[in-house]
Amino acid sequence: MALEFSPETHKKFEATVSRYPKKEAALLPVLCLAQQEFGHLGQEAIEYVARLMDQPPARVRGVVSFYTMLNTKPIGRHHIQVCRTLSCALRGAEQLTGFLKKTLGIEVGQTTADGRFTLSEVECLASCGTAPMMQINDDYYENLTDEKVTEILASLK
Amino acid sequence: MDPINPIKLTIDGKEVATTKGKTVIEAAADIGIDIPHYCYHPKLSIAGNCRMCLVEIEKMPKLQIACNTQATEGMSVLTQSPKVLAIRKAVMEFLLVNHPLDCPICDQAGECWLQDYYMQHDRQASRFEERKEHDRKREVFGPNVVFDGERCIKCTRCVRFFQEITRTNELSVVNRGDHSTIAMFPDAVLDNPLSVNVVDICPVGALTDRDFRFKVRVWYLQKTPSICPGCSTGCNVSVETYQNRIARFKPRINEAVNSHWLCDEGRYCFHDLTGGERLTTPMIRQEGGLVPTTWDKALGAVLRGLRGATPLAGVLSGRSTNEEAFLFAKLMRKISPDSALEVFYQERELTEVEKILMSPDRSPNFRGAREMGVSSNGGFETLMGKIFEGQFSGAYIVGEDLLAMDNDQERIRQALQNLSFLVIQDTRMTDTARLAHVVLPSTYFGEKEGTYTNRNGRVQKLNAATIAPEGALQDSEIFIRLLDLAGDRVAYSTAAEIFHALAHEVPAYHGLDYATIGAQGAQLGGGAGQS
Amino acid sequence: MEKVLLRNIYVPGSHTLAVYRSHQGYQSWVKVIKNLRPEQLIEEIKASGLRGRGGAGFPTGMKWGFVPKDSPKPKYIVCNADESEPGTFKDRLLIERDPHAIIEGTLIAAYAIQSHTAFIYIRGELAFGAGVLERAVDEAIRAGYIGKNIMESGYDLDLIVHRGAGAYICGEETALLSSLEGGRGWPKLKPPFPATHGLFGCPTVVNNVETLAALPWIIEHGAAAYAAMGTEKSKGTKLFSVSGHIRYPGVYEVEMGYPLMKFLQEDCGGVPNGRKLKGVIPGGGSMPVLRPDELEKVNLDYESVQAAGSLLGSGGVIVMDDTTCMVRAAWNLARFFAHESCGQCSPCREGCHWMEKIFHRIEQGEGDEDDLDLILNVSGNIMGNTICPFGDAAAMPAAAFIKKYREEFEAHIAQKRCTVRME
């Protein structure tokens, strides 16, 4: 079955495109919409967006591959992104990552077998004052301790 | 040069007169100073990413890239200062950081810009001792192009070529940082009609020609400037040979015809035109079939046969030169004044991308041949019609295998078999030749010296790149001998002499000679011409 | 000190239009659109001495003045909310707690260059902040501050909140524009400059969040009041993001010229746990680190920090105590730059990863004596030779760490392990 937006999402797509003075400027927001809809931006999704946006698929793929937040492969329901840049590193980011690896039983870049969590390391999230911290999907979790992390993980189905 | 906005600047102490709007790299090139560069290409947009063309400009604290710096009045540029020489070494070192040690197995060796610039501008050992990044090697992009991601220096010439020239957008840069690479969209194939041009413009061995792969080291190639025999665009080529065989075509720059480009079809057309076993002796039909004979016997038989088989039709190959066409027309009309003569010409539909360069035919010299007199009325299709109707008794067909035409094979066979006398002059024993009464061994385009006149009236020079096998004769030599036998001895024999004669007799060609034609051709009517 | 930027953030509901309006919100916008001509507005901001707060410190009024007034092309104003500089989190605070100040500032800047389409480019990771901004924009549209014929002035202005998707380089203005145009975040060659050839080839100004958020106050109180604060070359106040080994990390608004050591020790609580200060990066991860002995005379302003051999940049103050392994710190930043390099030009694409690999090797105990001078040389070859300042941003900290802590690096190399310990 060919990949395509639901009618609701298609309306969002049209509304998004109409905001911009030029259609091509809406590519990133449309890709984010597609990622939300399809889970990740695989080959089919990219082809679909390319058609919608009247752009060559190779070009759209080039754009997708540039940005950290656009996933070309499926990830777990909860994407744990631990900041590893200097300010967080000075406040225990590495220990935090180590704790997560141990608790979840996976390495950085991997997903738990039940598809619940994916663990990534990312660069500065503009939360240096409340380090160490992590982002899970859209939410920031700051001033972390092992206990807090355990609580947070338990709350995420 | 535009006299309206002239400016003067100094490059390495030399005064350069140029015009407003030109960049430093262009102004330098105009006076023969080649500022080293990778990503810059005169026909593509400016990318400015290789940093190899950094130069010193007085009053500017940082070095500037010559490809994106406008020349201004009074500007003083240094291309050989200590800072510039040092940064070239630094840029070379950066480009070689992840570059694989592939030279021994890389086709680009000998014409690789990394090698060349290393020898000219660097010559220092790299200080990189870490593990190199790896990428895809030998990835087939399409039928003609193969990619090596490790050799790639990300200059993006290939990406820009497909964006700006063919507008087919097959390639893009993917990923970020030193994982950046060039890629096709998954499952896509790089097969547009101009695809192999990116092999030409790739400065390194990242994009290579599958046809040429591992065939011969480029420093063994002999290079002969000539014209592509693929179609009547007449793209300028360099015919590159090794041990008397054509190894490849490369485009020669001619802004009036093909700019920097060649189409894939033309680039490889020499394979079909030169492959197979060559005819090395004239053949004559006796009971039981074609048998070898001598030139004297063969030419005598040709003359007698044609004289006795009027009315005559004459079909000349679209790849015959003006010189050959001139003589063929003379010969046929000497034998029979109302011979019906046409140059092979078939049209086809072209796609949008093909139209960028190609002409809708496979007869590079159809115009020149017609102007030399190989033209009765009605054109080639009409002549074929008359042959089908049996209006001729004899025919002389030069350099075309009519039975290889896509349609009407049986009809053509019947028509040719119904002729009472058929002469075939060609390089190989084609299916058509098997039907002949006399077969004359001749030469292909690569062995000829002569001229083609392209579709737009540009007269361009072919030069012989290979030597014909023992036993074969140049087409012009055959025609001259036949003319002699027919009672019209001519006073000329070399290609230049033949051209001199035709320029005298064909008004449109008055005043032209090989000197005026030169390496870039000459436009009939004196205009600038266009591709 | 009068708070210019953080005046609203502790007010409950500060992110709502109702609260913003009850604190003089949008009065400056009304004043600008009703009483000022664009040229007057530009002169006022020039007179205030406001300098770009994203990192480059370029005079804001002057930047606006570069836009050709008679160009037939549409003009664009872009608020750069792509905050990604390591150690910097001030824009996020404003986005989440005072979005209307940012919006009002964006509108004012748009008017100055006669732009009718404004963008706020916010980094994709700030999902919460983007939501706050979008709701605030909706409020402003409904209140008639954005839209067609605003307050019967005849001036039209549209404002679009555009989310990025994860790339530090998109904080560089031309890369931001490439991204906003729907492409990879590749910086553009300069010249031409965005003021004449920016978004879609049209005149464009990109201003940082903090810069724009200061505009309402400046219009309300006047350029002279702003210029009365700060130093001769660094007017007004600035937000400093303080992080690392410091008792009270957070965002502080400081009058320019305030002494750095006093700031750290008194206002920020000093280095905790009885440890000693070992180094401070004053302006975000791209700027050279300063040793304690270099900090004595440093004030929080552009010229003073520059005189000390570093740069004020984004004002991201990263504090490191004596448990910090400087080799590991240098590697951490080198890794950041290697990960974020866009890959377009050769010195940065190859050089950043090269430096990261050498630092990593040293950190792991496999360095040799030539490595330090090699990094210095490679960093020198990158500086000034790239398409955009990212190359400099990667090169400067690498060189600075080695220059300032050479003995520690040499010891780490000689002993094949860390001679300190980093938490």
PDB file of N, CA, C and O in Angstrom, chain B residues 334-376:
ATOM      1  N   LYS B 334      30.157  11.109 -63.568  1.00  0.00           N
ATOM      2  CA  LYS B 334      30.986  10.784 -64.723  1.00  0.00           C
ATOM      3  C   LYS B 334      30.512   9.463 -65.329  1.00  0.00           C
ATOM      4  O   LYS B 334      30.409   9.313 -66.540  1.00  0.00           O
ATOM      5  N   ILE B 335      30.227   8.523 -64.466  1.00  0.00           N
ATOM      6  CA  ILE B 335      29.790   7.219 -64.951  1.00  0.00           C
ATOM      7  C   ILE B 335      28.404   7.318 -65.582  1.00  0.00           C
ATOM      8  O   ILE B 335      28.134   6.763 -66.635  1.00  0.00           O
ATOM      9  N   SER B 336      27.524   8.034 -64.892  1.00  0.00           N
ATOM     10  CA  SER B 336      26.161   8.177 -65.404  1.00  0.00           C
ATOM     11  C   SER B 336      25.614   9.509 -64.937  1.00  0.00           C
ATOM     12  O   SER B 336      25.325   9.677 -63.757  1.00  0.00           O
ATOM     13  N   PRO B 337      25.486  10.472 -65.847  1.00  0.00           N
ATOM     14  CA  PRO B 337      25.140  11.841 -65.466  1.00  0.00           C
ATOM     15  C   PRO B 337      23.841  11.956 -64.650  1.00  0.00           C
ATOM     16  O   PRO B 337      23.710  12.883 -63.861  1.00  0.00           O
ATOM     17  N   ASP B 338      22.875  11.052 -64.850  1.00  0.00           N
ATOM     18  CA  ASP B 338      21.681  11.193 -63.994  1.00  0.00           C
ATOM     19  C   ASP B 338      21.589  10.127 -62.919  1.00  0.00           C
ATOM     20  O   ASP B 338      20.525   9.624 -62.592  1.00  0.00           O
ATOM     21  N   SER B 339      22.760   9.825 -62.320  1.00  0.00           N
ATOM     22  CA  SER B 339      22.760   8.977 -61.128  1.00  0.00           C
ATOM     23  C   SER B 339      21.957   9.666 -60.033  1.00  0.00           C
ATOM     24  O   SER B 339      22.009  10.889 -59.884  1.00  0.00           O
ATOM     25  N   ALA B 340      21.196   8.865 -59.291  1.00  0.00           N
ATOM     26  CA  ALA B 340      20.467   9.426 -58.150  1.00  0.00           C
ATOM     27  C   ALA B 340      21.339   9.241 -56.921  1.00  0.00           C
ATOM     28  O   ALA B 340      21.597   8.116 -56.486  1.00  0.00           O
ATOM     29  N   LEU B 341      21.784  10.361 -56.344  1.00  0.00           N
ATOM     30  CA  LEU B 341      22.737  10.286 -55.227  1.00  0.00           C
ATOM     31  C   LEU B 341      22.118  10.864 -53.961  1.00  0.00           C
ATOM     32  O   LEU B 341      21.498  11.932 -53.998  1.00  0.00           O
ATOM     33  N   GLU B 342      22.280  10.167 -52.859  1.00  0.00           N
ATOM     34  CA  GLU B 342      21.837  10.738 -51.582  1.00  0.00           C
ATOM     35  C   GLU B 342      22.792  10.295 -50.474  1.00  0.00           C
ATOM     36  O   GLU B 342      23.382   9.214 -50.542  1.00  0.00           O
ATOM     37  N   VAL B 343      22.887  11.151 -49.475  1.00  0.00           N
ATOM     38  CA  VAL B 343      23.649  10.768 -48.283  1.00  0.00           C
ATOM     39  C   VAL B 343      22.669  10.140 -47.305  1.00  0.00           C
ATOM     40  O   VAL B 343      21.506  10.551 -47.211  1.00  0.00           O
ATOM     41  N   PHE B 344      23.095   9.072 -46.624  1.00  0.00           N
ATOM     42  CA  PHE B 344      22.245   8.391 -45.646  1.00  0.00           C
ATOM     43  C   PHE B 344      21.739   9.393 -44.629  1.00  0.00           C
ATOM     44  O   PHE B 344      22.498  10.153 -44.054  1.00  0.00           O
ATOM     45  N   TYR B 345      20.437   9.384 -44.407  1.00  0.00           N
ATOM     46  CA  TYR B 345      19.882  10.323 -43.422  1.00  0.00           C
ATOM     47  C   TYR B 345      18.567   9.802 -42.881  1.00  0.00           C
ATOM     48  O   TYR B 345      17.605   9.639 -43.619  1.00  0.00           O
ATOM     49  N   GLN B 346      18.526   9.518 -41.602  1.00  0.00           N
ATOM     50  CA  GLN B 346      17.278   9.107 -40.955  1.00  0.00           C
ATOM     51  C   GLN B 346      17.072   9.963 -39.726  1.00  0.00           C
ATOM     52  O   GLN B 346      18.001  10.158 -38.936  1.00  0.00           O
ATOM     53  N   GLU B 347      15.853  10.459 -39.518  1.00  0.00           N
ATOM     54  CA  GLU B 347      15.579  11.282 -38.345  1.00  0.00           C
ATOM     55  C   GLU B 347      14.957  10.461 -37.242  1.00  0.00           C
ATOM     56  O   GLU B 347      14.322   9.452 -37.490  1.00  0.00           O
ATOM     57  N   ARG B 348      15.119  10.953 -36.016  1.00  0.00           N
ATOM     58  CA  ARG B 348      14.458  10.286 -34.895  1.00  0.00           C
ATOM     59  C   ARG B 348      14.033  11.347 -33.883  1.00  0.00           C
ATOM     60  O   ARG B 348      14.459  12.493 -33.962  1.00  0.00           O
ATOM     61  N   GLU B 349      13.196  10.945 -32.946  1.00  0.00           N
ATOM     62  CA  GLU B 349      12.738  11.848 -31.885  1.00  0.00           C
ATOM     63  C   GLU B 349      13.827  11.964 -30.829  1.00  0.00           C
ATOM     64  O   GLU B 349      14.439  10.966 -30.465  1.00  0.00           O
ATOM     65  N   LEU B 350      14.021  13.170 -30.326  1.00  0.00           N
ATOM     66  CA  LEU B 350      14.967  13.343 -29.230  1.00  0.00           C
ATOM     67  C   LEU B 350      14.236  13.728 -27.960  1.00  0.00           C
ATOM     68  O   LEU B 350      13.252  14.469 -27.996  1.00  0.00           O
ATOM     69  N   THR B 351      14.734  13.270 -26.803  1.00  0.00           N
ATOM     70  CA  THR B 351      14.174  13.696 -25.521  1.00  0.00           C
ATOM     71  C   THR B 351      14.703  15.089 -25.206  1.00  0.00           C
ATOM     72  O   THR B 351      15.647  15.573 -25.846  1.00  0.00           O
ATOM     73  N   GLU B 352      14.123  15.729 -24.207  1.00  0.00           N
ATOM     74  CA  GLU B 352      14.554  17.075 -23.828  1.00  0.00           C
ATOM     75  C   GLU B 352      16.037  17.123 -23.481  1.00  0.00           C
ATOM     76  O   GLU B 352      16.747  18.046 -23.863  1.00  0.00           O
ATOM     77  N   VAL B 353      16.488  16.118 -22.726  1.00  0.00           N
ATOM     78  CA  VAL B 353      17.894  16.133 -22.332  1.00  0.00           C
ATOM     79  C   VAL B 353      18.794  15.896 -23.544  1.00  0.00           C
ATOM     80  O   VAL B 353      19.821  16.530 -23.702  1.00  0.00           O
ATOM     81  N   GLU B 354      18.372  15.002 -24.418  1.00  0.00           N
ATOM     82  CA  GLU B 354      19.164  14.764 -25.626  1.00  0.00           C
ATOM     83  C   GLU B 354      19.294  16.034 -26.447  1.00  0.00           C
ATOM     84  O   GLU B 354      20.342  16.343 -26.999  1.00  0.00           O
ATOM     85  N   LYS B 355      18.228  16.818 -26.477  1.00  0.00           N
ATOM     86  CA  LYS B 355      18.229  18.017 -27.314  1.00  0.00           C
ATOM     87  C   LYS B 355      19.279  19.037 -26.861  1.00  0.00           C
ATOM     88  O   LYS B 355      19.639  19.923 -27.623  1.00  0.00           O
ATOM     89  N   ILE B 356      19.740  18.914 -25.623  1.00  0.00           N
ATOM     90  CA  ILE B 356      20.751  19.849 -25.153  1.00  0.00           C
ATOM     91  C   ILE B 356      21.962  19.823 -26.078  1.00  0.00           C
ATOM     92  O   ILE B 356      22.613  20.828 -26.319  1.00  0.00           O
ATOM     93  N   LEU B 357      22.277  18.648 -26.585  1.00  0.00           N
ATOM     94  CA  LEU B 357      23.494  18.510 -27.369  1.00  0.00           C
ATOM     95  C   LEU B 357      23.275  17.826 -28.724  1.00  0.00           C
ATOM     96  O   LEU B 357      23.884  18.200 -29.718  1.00  0.00           O
ATOM     97  N   MET B 358      22.415  16.819 -28.725  1.00  0.00           N
ATOM     98  CA  MET B 358      22.366  15.941 -29.889  1.00  0.00           C
ATOM     99  C   MET B 358      21.501  16.485 -31.014  1.00  0.00           C
ATOM    100  O   MET B 358      20.613  17.309 -30.802  1.00  0.00           O
ATOM    101  N   SER B 359      21.783  15.990 -32.215  1.00  0.00           N
ATOM    102  CA  SER B 359      20.940  16.257 -33.377  1.00  0.00           C
ATOM    103  C   SER B 359      20.135  15.001 -33.671  1.00  0.00           C
ATOM    104  O   SER B 359      20.603  13.897 -33.371  1.00  0.00           O
ATOM    105  N   PRO B 360      18.946  15.135 -34.266  1.00  0.00           N
ATOM    106  CA  PRO B 360      18.056  13.979 -34.419  1.00  0.00           C
ATOM    107  C   PRO B 360      18.425  13.054 -35.587  1.00  0.00           C
ATOM    108  O   PRO B 360      17.554  12.566 -36.286  1.00  0.00           O
ATOM    109  N   ASP B 361      19.727  12.816 -35.771  1.00  0.00           N
ATOM    110  CA  ASP B 361      20.147  11.971 -36.891  1.00  0.00           C
ATOM    111  C   ASP B 361      21.424  11.257 -36.499  1.00  0.00           C
ATOM    112  O   ASP B 361      21.968  11.468 -35.430  1.00  0.00           O
ATOM    113  N   ARG B 362      21.893  10.360 -37.372  1.00  0.00           N
ATOM    114  CA  ARG B 362      23.192   9.712 -37.132  1.00  0.00           C
ATOM    115  C   ARG B 362      24.108   9.922 -38.323  1.00  0.00           C
ATOM    116  O   ARG B 362      24.906   9.053 -38.678  1.00  0.00           O
ATOM    117  N   SER B 363      23.976  11.076 -38.938  1.00  0.00           N
ATOM    118  CA  SER B 363      24.778  11.395 -40.125  1.00  0.00           C
ATOM    119  C   SER B 363      25.527  12.691 -39.906  1.00  0.00           C
ATOM    120  O   SER B 363      25.027  13.770 -40.238  1.00  0.00           O
ATOM    121  N   PRO B 364      26.721  12.580 -39.397  1.00  0.00           N
ATOM    122  CA  PRO B 364      27.446  13.800 -39.021  1.00  0.00           C
ATOM    123  C   PRO B 364      27.701  14.759 -40.177  1.00  0.00           C
ATOM    124  O   PRO B 364      27.750  15.969 -39.973  1.00  0.00           O
ATOM    125  N   ASN B 365      27.813  14.261 -41.392  1.00  0.00           N
ATOM    126  CA  ASN B 365      28.144  15.149 -42.506  1.00  0.00           C
ATOM    127  C   ASN B 365      27.077  15.184 -43.577  1.00  0.00           C
ATOM    128  O   ASN B 365      27.356  15.410 -44.757  1.00  0.00           O
ATOM    129  N   PHE B 366      25.815  14.998 -43.174  1.00  0.00           N
ATOM    130  CA  PHE B 366      24.773  14.992 -44.216  1.00  0.00           C
ATOM    131  C   PHE B 366      24.731  16.323 -44.952  1.00  0.00           C
ATOM    132  O   PHE B 366      24.548  16.388 -46.177  1.00  0.00           O
ATOM    133  N   ARG B 367      24.941  17.400 -44.203  1.00  0.00           N
ATOM    134  CA  ARG B 367      24.863  18.717 -44.864  1.00  0.00           C
ATOM    135  C   ARG B 367      26.038  18.918 -45.814  1.00  0.00           C
ATOM    136  O   ARG B 367      25.853  19.360 -46.960  1.00  0.00           O
ATOM    137  N   GLY B 368      27.215  18.596 -45.332  1.00  0.00           N
ATOM    138  CA  GLY B 368      28.386  18.776 -46.183  1.00  0.00           C
ATOM    139  C   GLY B 368      28.286  17.923 -47.438  1.00  0.00           C
ATOM    140  O   GLY B 368      28.563  18.371 -48.552  1.00  0.00           O
ATOM    141  N   ALA B 369      27.860  16.678 -47.259  1.00  0.00           N
ATOM    142  CA  ALA B 369      27.752  15.775 -48.407  1.00  0.00           C
ATOM    143  C   ALA B 369      26.788  16.345 -49.433  1.00  0.00           C
ATOM    144  O   ALA B 369      27.063  16.338 -50.642  1.00  0.00           O
ATOM    145  N   ARG B 370      25.649  16.841 -48.970  1.00  0.00           N
ATOM    146  CA  ARG B 370      24.683  17.424 -49.915  1.00  0.00           C
ATOM    147  C   ARG B 370      25.283  18.634 -50.620  1.00  0.00           C
ATOM    148  O   ARG B 370      25.093  18.821 -51.823  1.00  0.00           O
ATOM    149  N   GLU B 371      26.004  19.437 -49.853  1.00  0.00           N
ATOM    150  CA  GLU B 371      26.594  20.629 -50.470  1.00  0.00           C
ATOM    151  C   GLU B 371      27.675  20.252 -51.464  1.00  0.00           C
ATOM    152  O   GLU B 371      27.985  21.008 -52.385  1.00  0.00           O
ATOM    153  N   MET B 372      28.244  19.064 -51.305  1.00  0.00           N
ATOM    154  CA  MET B 372      29.245  18.606 -52.270  1.00  0.00           C
ATOM    155  C   MET B 372      28.592  17.991 -53.499  1.00  0.00           C
ATOM    156  O   MET B 372      29.302  17.586 -54.419  1.00  0.00           O
ATOM    157  N   GLY B 373      27.284  17.873 -53.488  1.00  0.00           N
ATOM    158  CA  GLY B 373      26.613  17.357 -54.682  1.00  0.00           C
ATOM    159  C   GLY B 373      25.990  15.984 -54.505  1.00  0.00           C
ATOM    160  O   GLY B 373      25.370  15.452 -55.429  1.00  0.00           O
ATOM    161  N   VAL B 374      26.143  15.422 -53.286  1.00  0.00           N
ATOM    162  CA  VAL B 374      25.525  14.103 -53.097  1.00  0.00           C
ATOM    163  C   VAL B 374      24.059  14.351 -52.736  1.00  0.00           C
ATOM    164  O   VAL B 374      23.636  14.237 -51.585  1.00  0.00           O
ATOM    165  N   SER B 375      23.327  14.745 -53.766  1.00  0.00           N
ATOM    166  CA  SER B 375      21.948  15.137 -53.552  1.00  0.00           C
ATOM    167  C   SER B 375      21.286  15.228 -54.906  1.00  0.00           C
ATOM    168  O   SER B 375      21.751  15.955 -55.778  1.00  0.00           O
ATOM    169  N   SER B 376      20.240  14.444 -55.116  1.00  0.00           N
ATOM    170  CA  SER B 376      19.529  14.573 -56.397  1.00  0.00           C
ATOM    171  C   SER B 376      18.297  15.410 -56.124  1.00  0.00           C
ATOM    172  O   SER B 376      18.306  16.598 -56.276  1.00  0.00           O
TER     173      SER B 376
END
